[in-house]
mmCIF file of C-alpha atoms and ligand atoms in Angstrom:
data_model
loop_
_atom_site.group_PDB
_atom_site.id
_atom_site.type_symbol
_atom_site.label_atom_id
_atom_site.label_comp_id
_atom_site.label_asym_id
_atom_site.label_seq_id
_atom_site.Cartn_x
_atom_site.Cartn_y
_atom_site.Cartn_z
ATOM 1 C CA MET I 1 50.452 -27.598 -0.298
ATOM 2 C CA GLU I 2 48.267 -24.593 -0.521
ATOM 3 C CA LYS I 3 48.305 -22.490 -3.831
ATOM 4 C CA PRO I 4 49.944 -18.888 -3.269
ATOM 5 C CA LYS I 5 47.558 -16.114 -3.913
ATOM 6 C CA LYS I 6 48.437 -14.327 -7.251
ATOM 7 C CA VAL I 7 49.421 -10.623 -7.080
ATOM 8 C CA THR I 8 47.161 -8.729 -9.590
ATOM 9 C CA THR I 9 46.506 -5.108 -10.270
ATOM 10 C CA TYR I 10 43.861 -5.253 -7.603
ATOM 11 C CA THR I 11 46.430 -6.541 -5.108
ATOM 12 C CA LEU I 12 48.584 -3.432 -5.715
ATOM 13 C CA LYS I 13 45.746 -1.000 -5.504
ATOM 14 C CA GLN I 14 44.779 -2.528 -2.204
ATOM 15 C CA MET I 15 48.365 -2.521 -1.026
ATOM 16 C CA LYS I 16 48.594 1.158 -1.799
ATOM 17 C CA GLN I 17 45.368 1.818 0.283
ATOM 18 C CA ALA I 18 46.659 -0.056 3.191
ATOM 19 C CA GLY I 19 50.114 1.503 3.136
ATOM 20 C CA ILE I 20 52.019 -1.829 2.135
ATOM 21 C CA LYS I 21 54.741 -1.346 0.187
ATOM 22 C CA ILE I 22 55.257 -3.157 -3.060
ATOM 23 C CA ALA I 23 58.649 -5.073 -3.695
ATOM 24 C CA MET I 24 59.376 -5.180 -7.669
ATOM 25 C CA LEU I 25 62.868 -6.404 -9.037
ATOM 26 C CA THR I 26 63.715 -7.301 -12.547
ATOM 27 C CA ALA I 27 64.214 -10.985 -14.062
ATOM 28 C CA TYR I 28 65.159 -12.143 -17.523
ATOM 29 C CA ASP I 29 65.363 -15.841 -16.950
ATOM 30 C CA TYR I 30 63.629 -18.886 -15.734
ATOM 31 C CA SER I 31 65.959 -19.845 -12.585
ATOM 32 C CA THR I 32 66.222 -16.296 -11.450
ATOM 33 C CA ALA I 33 62.597 -15.743 -11.825
ATOM 34 C CA ARG I 34 61.892 -18.735 -9.727
ATOM 35 C CA ILE I 35 64.054 -17.539 -6.742
ATOM 36 C CA LEU I 36 62.375 -14.104 -7.014
ATOM 37 C CA ASP I 37 58.877 -15.695 -6.739
ATOM 38 C CA GLU I 38 59.639 -18.173 -4.105
ATOM 39 C CA ALA I 39 61.182 -15.190 -1.911
ATOM 40 C CA GLY I 40 57.769 -13.779 -2.262
ATOM 41 C CA ILE I 41 58.636 -10.758 -4.437
ATOM 42 C CA ASP I 42 55.405 -8.842 -5.392
ATOM 43 C CA VAL I 43 55.998 -7.702 -8.976
ATOM 44 C CA ILE I 44 58.926 -9.113 -11.481
ATOM 45 C CA LEU I 45 59.958 -6.707 -14.188
ATOM 46 C CA VAL I 46 60.955 -8.230 -17.378
ATOM 47 C CA GLY I 47 62.612 -4.867 -18.099
ATOM 48 C CA ASP I 48 64.340 -3.889 -21.452
ATOM 49 C CA SER I 49 67.424 -3.403 -19.178
ATOM 50 C CA ALA I 50 68.071 -6.827 -20.516
ATOM 51 C CA ALA I 51 69.806 -5.097 -23.081
ATOM 52 C CA ASN I 52 72.356 -3.969 -20.776
ATOM 53 C CA VAL I 53 72.834 -6.650 -18.401
ATOM 54 C CA MET I 54 71.997 -9.838 -20.600
ATOM 55 C CA ALA I 55 73.235 -8.736 -23.945
ATOM 56 C CA GLY I 56 75.878 -6.206 -23.176
ATOM 57 C CA TYR I 57 74.449 -3.300 -24.906
ATOM 58 C CA GLU I 58 75.373 0.324 -23.666
ATOM 59 C CA THR I 59 71.675 1.520 -23.821
ATOM 60 C CA THR I 60 68.461 -0.180 -23.793
ATOM 61 C CA LEU I 61 67.326 0.704 -27.452
ATOM 62 C CA PRO I 62 68.484 -2.525 -29.458
ATOM 63 C CA ILE I 63 66.658 -4.979 -27.826
ATOM 64 C CA THR I 64 63.750 -6.263 -29.993
ATOM 65 C CA LEU I 65 60.245 -7.458 -29.354
ATOM 66 C CA ASP I 66 61.107 -11.105 -30.120
ATOM 67 C CA GLN I 67 63.973 -10.946 -27.817
ATOM 68 C CA MET I 68 61.560 -9.375 -24.978
ATOM 69 C CA ILE I 69 59.008 -12.189 -25.638
ATOM 70 C CA TYR I 70 61.793 -15.057 -25.194
ATOM 71 C CA HIS I 71 62.877 -13.537 -21.794
ATOM 72 C CA ALA I 72 59.209 -12.911 -20.616
ATOM 73 C CA GLN I 73 58.339 -16.613 -21.483
ATOM 74 C CA SER I 74 61.311 -17.822 -19.577
ATOM 75 C CA VAL I 75 60.386 -15.805 -16.519
ATOM 76 C CA VAL I 76 56.312 -16.893 -16.648
ATOM 77 C CA ARG I 77 57.266 -20.333 -16.590
ATOM 78 C CA ALA I 78 58.819 -19.881 -13.172
ATOM 79 C CA VAL I 79 56.444 -17.711 -11.638
ATOM 80 C CA LYS I 80 53.315 -19.098 -9.312
ATOM 81 C CA ARG I 81 52.629 -15.996 -7.249
ATOM 82 C CA ALA I 82 54.282 -12.398 -8.622
ATOM 83 C CA MET I 83 52.697 -10.250 -11.393
ATOM 84 C CA VAL I 84 54.931 -10.437 -14.536
ATOM 85 C CA VAL I 85 55.420 -7.028 -16.118
ATOM 86 C CA VAL I 86 57.085 -6.612 -19.419
ATOM 87 C CA ASP I 87 58.580 -3.799 -21.128
ATOM 88 C CA LEU I 88 57.691 -2.531 -24.517
ATOM 89 C CA PRO I 89 60.724 -2.086 -26.176
ATOM 90 C CA PHE I 90 62.013 0.985 -28.168
ATOM 91 C CA GLY I 91 60.583 1.279 -31.253
ATOM 92 C CA THR I 92 57.113 -0.799 -30.893
ATOM 93 C CA TYR I 93 54.810 2.069 -29.437
ATOM 94 C CA GLN I 94 56.249 5.422 -30.771
ATOM 95 C CA VAL I 95 55.335 5.042 -34.259
ATOM 96 C CA ASN I 96 51.762 4.584 -34.235
ATOM 97 C CA PRO I 97 48.960 3.439 -31.624
ATOM 98 C CA GLU I 98 48.181 0.465 -33.766
ATOM 99 C CA GLU I 99 51.628 -0.811 -33.842
ATOM 100 C CA ALA I 100 51.607 -0.471 -29.725
ATOM 101 C CA VAL I 101 48.415 -2.254 -29.206
ATOM 102 C CA ARG I 102 49.740 -5.262 -31.688
ATOM 103 C CA ALA I 103 53.280 -5.426 -29.887
ATOM 104 C CA ALA I 104 51.468 -5.484 -26.521
ATOM 105 C CA ILE I 105 48.913 -8.150 -27.683
ATOM 106 C CA ARG I 106 51.995 -10.430 -28.968
ATOM 107 C CA ILE I 107 53.552 -9.854 -25.498
ATOM 108 C CA MET I 108 50.561 -10.879 -23.686
ATOM 109 C CA LYS I 109 49.514 -13.895 -26.022
ATOM 110 C CA GLU I 110 53.165 -15.369 -26.559
ATOM 111 C CA SER I 111 54.407 -14.931 -22.936
ATOM 112 C CA GLY I 112 51.637 -15.287 -20.850
ATOM 113 C CA ALA I 113 52.513 -12.251 -18.955
ATOM 114 C CA HIS I 114 50.400 -10.170 -17.169
ATOM 115 C CA ALA I 115 51.009 -6.595 -17.989
ATOM 116 C CA VAL I 116 53.145 -4.394 -20.178
ATOM 117 C CA LYS I 117 55.383 -1.040 -19.224
ATOM 118 C CA LEU I 118 56.017 1.703 -21.595
ATOM 119 C CA GLU I 119 58.214 5.184 -21.043
ATOM 120 C CA GLY I 120 56.781 8.574 -21.547
ATOM 121 C CA GLY I 121 53.807 10.646 -20.807
ATOM 122 C CA ARG I 122 51.613 12.873 -23.165
ATOM 123 C CA GLN I 123 53.529 11.738 -26.212
ATOM 124 C CA VAL I 124 52.438 8.251 -25.785
ATOM 125 C CA ALA I 125 48.953 9.026 -24.752
ATOM 126 C CA GLU I 126 47.203 7.533 -27.651
ATOM 127 C CA ALA I 127 49.355 4.474 -27.375
ATOM 128 C CA VAL I 128 48.291 3.787 -23.978
ATOM 129 C CA LYS I 129 44.709 4.462 -24.222
ATOM 130 C CA ARG I 130 44.815 2.005 -27.382
ATOM 131 C CA ILE I 131 46.413 -0.706 -25.402
ATOM 132 C CA VAL I 132 44.150 0.002 -22.051
ATOM 133 C CA ASP I 133 41.046 -0.420 -24.452
ATOM 134 C CA ALA I 134 42.213 -3.898 -25.416
ATOM 135 C CA GLY I 135 42.223 -4.725 -21.881
ATOM 136 C CA ILE I 136 45.910 -5.100 -21.269
ATOM 137 C CA PRO I 137 47.057 -3.509 -17.827
ATOM 138 C CA VAL I 138 49.588 -0.803 -18.511
ATOM 139 C CA MET I 139 52.531 0.278 -15.964
ATOM 140 C CA GLY I 140 53.765 3.692 -16.915
ATOM 141 C CA HIS I 141 57.419 5.146 -16.553
ATOM 142 C CA LEU I 142 58.238 8.985 -16.070
ATOM 143 C CA GLY I 143 61.373 10.731 -15.074
ATOM 144 C CA LEU I 144 64.477 9.042 -16.325
ATOM 145 C CA THR I 145 63.035 7.186 -19.363
ATOM 146 C CA PRO I 146 66.370 5.452 -20.728
ATOM 147 C CA GLN I 147 64.858 4.753 -23.958
ATOM 148 C CA SER I 148 65.283 8.801 -24.430
ATOM 149 C CA ILE I 149 68.671 8.641 -23.207
ATOM 150 C CA TYR I 150 69.953 10.207 -26.469
ATOM 151 C CA GLN I 151 67.580 13.097 -26.366
ATOM 152 C CA PHE I 152 68.614 13.612 -22.412
ATOM 153 C CA GLY I 153 72.167 13.276 -23.374
ATOM 154 C CA THR I 154 72.784 12.435 -19.763
ATOM 155 C CA TYR I 155 71.564 9.891 -16.927
ATOM 156 C CA LYS I 156 71.440 12.880 -14.245
ATOM 157 C CA VAL I 157 68.622 13.091 -12.006
ATOM 158 C CA ARG I 158 65.344 14.412 -13.837
ATOM 159 C CA ALA I 159 62.740 17.123 -12.798
ATOM 160 C CA LYS I 160 64.765 19.111 -10.724
ATOM 161 C CA GLU I 161 63.463 22.303 -12.325
ATOM 162 C CA GLU I 162 60.029 23.505 -11.580
ATOM 163 C CA GLU I 163 59.094 23.256 -15.317
ATOM 164 C CA GLU I 164 60.004 19.795 -16.072
ATOM 165 C CA ALA I 165 58.434 18.804 -12.328
ATOM 166 C CA ARG I 166 55.164 20.582 -13.455
ATOM 167 C CA ARG I 167 55.117 18.581 -16.904
ATOM 168 C CA LEU I 168 55.665 15.406 -14.947
ATOM 169 C CA LYS I 169 52.840 15.675 -12.739
ATOM 170 C CA GLU I 170 50.669 16.592 -15.532
ATOM 171 C CA ASP I 171 51.845 13.387 -17.245
ATOM 172 C CA ALA I 172 51.125 11.027 -14.398
ATOM 173 C CA LEU I 173 47.521 12.567 -13.801
ATOM 174 C CA LEU I 174 46.844 12.117 -17.540
ATOM 175 C CA LEU I 175 48.473 8.556 -17.623
ATOM 176 C CA GLN I 176 46.131 7.845 -14.666
ATOM 177 C CA ASP I 177 43.098 9.373 -16.312
ATOM 178 C CA ILE I 178 43.673 7.004 -19.482
ATOM 179 C CA GLY I 179 43.811 3.953 -17.166
ATOM 180 C CA ILE I 180 47.452 2.816 -16.319
ATOM 181 C CA PHE I 181 47.491 0.547 -13.085
ATOM 182 C CA SER I 182 50.868 1.808 -11.828
ATOM 183 C CA LEU I 183 53.337 4.270 -12.396
ATOM 184 C CA VAL I 184 57.485 3.741 -12.275
ATOM 185 C CA LEU I 185 59.023 7.023 -11.438
ATOM 186 C CA GLU I 186 62.612 6.793 -12.146
ATOM 187 C CA LYS I 187 65.583 9.100 -10.759
ATOM 188 C CA ILE I 188 63.675 12.320 -9.790
ATOM 189 C CA PRO I 189 63.800 14.220 -6.200
ATOM 190 C CA ALA I 190 62.341 12.576 -3.207
ATOM 191 C CA THR I 191 59.804 15.148 -2.685
ATOM 192 C CA LEU I 192 58.647 15.134 -6.111
ATOM 193 C CA GLY I 193 58.228 11.319 -5.908
ATOM 194 C CA LYS I 194 56.314 11.973 -2.633
ATOM 195 C CA GLU I 195 53.962 14.524 -4.127
ATOM 196 C CA VAL I 196 53.277 12.414 -7.218
ATOM 197 C CA THR I 197 52.554 9.428 -4.970
ATOM 198 C CA GLU I 198 50.334 11.383 -2.760
ATOM 199 C CA MET I 199 48.390 13.135 -5.711
ATOM 200 C CA LEU I 200 47.792 9.336 -7.332
ATOM 201 C CA LYS I 201 45.232 6.872 -6.653
ATOM 202 C CA ILE I 202 47.393 4.159 -8.352
ATOM 203 C CA PRO I 203 50.506 2.827 -6.916
ATOM 204 C CA THR I 204 53.902 4.363 -7.860
ATOM 205 C CA ILE I 205 57.152 2.493 -7.747
ATOM 206 C CA GLY I 206 60.371 4.213 -7.528
ATOM 207 C CA ILE I 207 63.937 3.560 -8.576
ATOM 208 C CA GLY I 208 65.913 6.516 -7.269
ATOM 209 C CA ALA I 209 62.817 8.534 -6.494
ATOM 210 C CA GLY I 210 62.996 8.320 -2.757
ATOM 211 C CA LYS I 211 61.269 6.534 0.137
ATOM 212 C CA TRP I 212 57.532 7.968 -0.471
ATOM 213 C CA THR I 213 57.087 5.925 -3.307
ATOM 214 C CA ASP I 214 54.254 3.112 -2.897
ATOM 215 C CA GLY I 215 57.038 0.395 -4.059
ATOM 216 C CA GLN I 216 60.632 0.076 -4.928
ATOM 217 C CA VAL I 217 62.348 -1.613 -8.151
ATOM 218 C CA LEU I 218 66.013 -2.361 -8.540
ATOM 219 C CA VAL I 219 67.722 -4.345 -11.448
ATOM 220 C CA ILE I 220 68.446 -7.875 -10.042
ATOM 221 C CA HIS I 221 72.250 -7.764 -11.388
ATOM 222 C CA ASP I 222 72.782 -4.306 -9.650
ATOM 223 C CA MET I 223 71.148 -5.193 -6.420
ATOM 224 C CA LEU I 224 73.008 -8.699 -6.332
ATOM 225 C CA GLY I 225 76.353 -7.139 -7.253
ATOM 226 C CA ILE I 226 76.901 -8.791 -10.454
ATOM 227 C CA THR I 227 77.378 -5.676 -12.211
ATOM 228 C CA LYS I 228 80.385 -3.683 -10.840
ATOM 229 C CA GLU I 229 80.820 -0.315 -12.437
ATOM 230 C CA PHE I 230 77.382 0.949 -12.204
ATOM 231 C CA ASN I 231 77.049 2.699 -8.583
ATOM 232 C CA PRO I 232 74.320 5.274 -8.306
ATOM 233 C CA ARG I 233 73.682 6.785 -5.219
ATOM 234 C CA PHE I 234 70.144 4.974 -5.323
ATOM 235 C CA LEU I 235 71.400 1.513 -5.518
ATOM 236 C CA ARG I 236 71.778 -0.753 -2.482
ATOM 237 C CA ARG I 237 73.826 -3.904 -2.875
ATOM 238 C CA TYR I 238 72.603 -6.865 -1.142
ATOM 239 C CA ALA I 239 75.426 -9.245 -2.189
ATOM 240 C CA ASN I 240 78.405 -9.249 -3.891
ATOM 241 C CA LEU I 241 77.893 -11.815 -6.388
ATOM 242 C CA TYR I 242 80.571 -10.818 -9.126
ATOM 243 C CA ASP I 243 83.274 -11.640 -6.428
ATOM 244 C CA GLU I 244 81.613 -14.619 -5.288
ATOM 245 C CA ILE I 245 81.368 -16.075 -8.762
ATOM 246 C CA PHE I 246 84.936 -14.893 -9.539
ATOM 247 C CA ASN I 247 86.085 -16.595 -6.599
ATOM 248 C CA ALA I 248 84.144 -19.798 -7.372
ATOM 249 C CA VAL I 249 85.342 -20.018 -11.176
ATOM 250 C CA GLN I 250 89.091 -19.714 -10.060
ATOM 251 C CA ARG I 251 88.682 -22.395 -7.594
ATOM 252 C CA TYR I 252 87.105 -24.659 -10.141
ATOM 253 C CA ILE I 253 89.933 -23.721 -12.336
ATOM 254 C CA LYS I 254 92.586 -24.683 -10.124
ATOM 255 C CA ASP I 255 91.209 -27.914 -9.075
ATOM 256 C CA VAL I 256 90.615 -28.992 -12.614
ATOM 257 C CA LYS I 257 94.011 -27.965 -13.582
ATOM 258 C CA ASP I 258 95.556 -29.912 -10.242
ATOM 259 C CA GLY I 259 93.553 -33.119 -11.267
ATOM 260 C CA ASP I 260 91.825 -32.526 -7.942
ATOM 261 C CA PHE I 261 88.387 -32.358 -10.025
ATOM 262 C CA PRO I 262 86.708 -34.734 -9.862
ATOM 263 C CA SER I 263 87.678 -36.822 -6.927
ATOM 264 C CA ASP I 264 86.938 -40.781 -6.642
ATOM 265 C CA LYS I 265 83.376 -39.887 -5.080
ATOM 266 C CA GLU I 266 82.809 -37.494 -7.846
ATOM 267 C CA GLN I 267 82.995 -40.329 -10.674
ATOM 268 C CA TYR I 268 81.044 -43.488 -11.684
HETATM 269 O O1 KIV B 1 64.333 -1.963 -17.806
HETATM 270 C C1 KIV B 1 64.098 -1.778 -16.584
HETATM 271 O O2 KIV B 1 64.838 -2.591 -15.666
HETATM 272 C C2 KIV B 1 63.540 -0.806 -15.956
HETATM 273 C C3 KIV B 1 63.635 -0.534 -14.651
HETATM 274 C C4 KIV B 1 64.776 0.404 -14.404
HETATM 275 C C5 KIV B 1 62.388 0.468 -13.847
HETATM 276 O O3 KIV B 1 62.740 -0.107 -16.440
#
């Protein structure tokens, strides 16, 4: 069988130039990553949303670098074609650029992932520069940056006001100048997503940033309907796995209790 052509930073740049949309989803484990890769996803994000959907924390802040590396290792083992991007968790890049580059190097060396992602603009510029200078591809993340949720105090749409939109555009240009290869835009007005996308040479990936970004990303548990309570306007559910799994488990329980499982054919 022919080996699939791997998605790289170069591929993504070419996709933007050719107007081909980029499809990105999160994954945190081997089995899910394998399905996404074989289905043809372009980019897999080992997001720090693992803190929410895998570990049950309210925010993304508690997840550690070791835990992110564990998730990334599991995903990388499954992937043949997709590009694997790993979130730098909260606290690993805000203190100083040396710590940031050290954390990024650990992710790359210990997991075999292809790039890292971090949140913020001018305030993390030095950290981004050090990581890029080390030869590690960096994906930026502007707009609603969940690691700053306590500062925002709300998960509402960001950059609706002119001043915040202006700062976001300045940050996007600054990050591009430093050398990031792609930029996630989260929960901002669609028109701003369009403006930023047209302004940049690098591809933008939106989540709640409208239809004009170069690609889209969703959290896999949300798009598969495993999470039930999270229902933002930007989320399209492609399955209802919560109910599917719930019903399957209830049928299993019944079969066990009734002595119906295993049958004669299911035993040795
Ligand atoms: O952690 C994550 O899943 C993310 C996406 C929402 C972009 O950062």
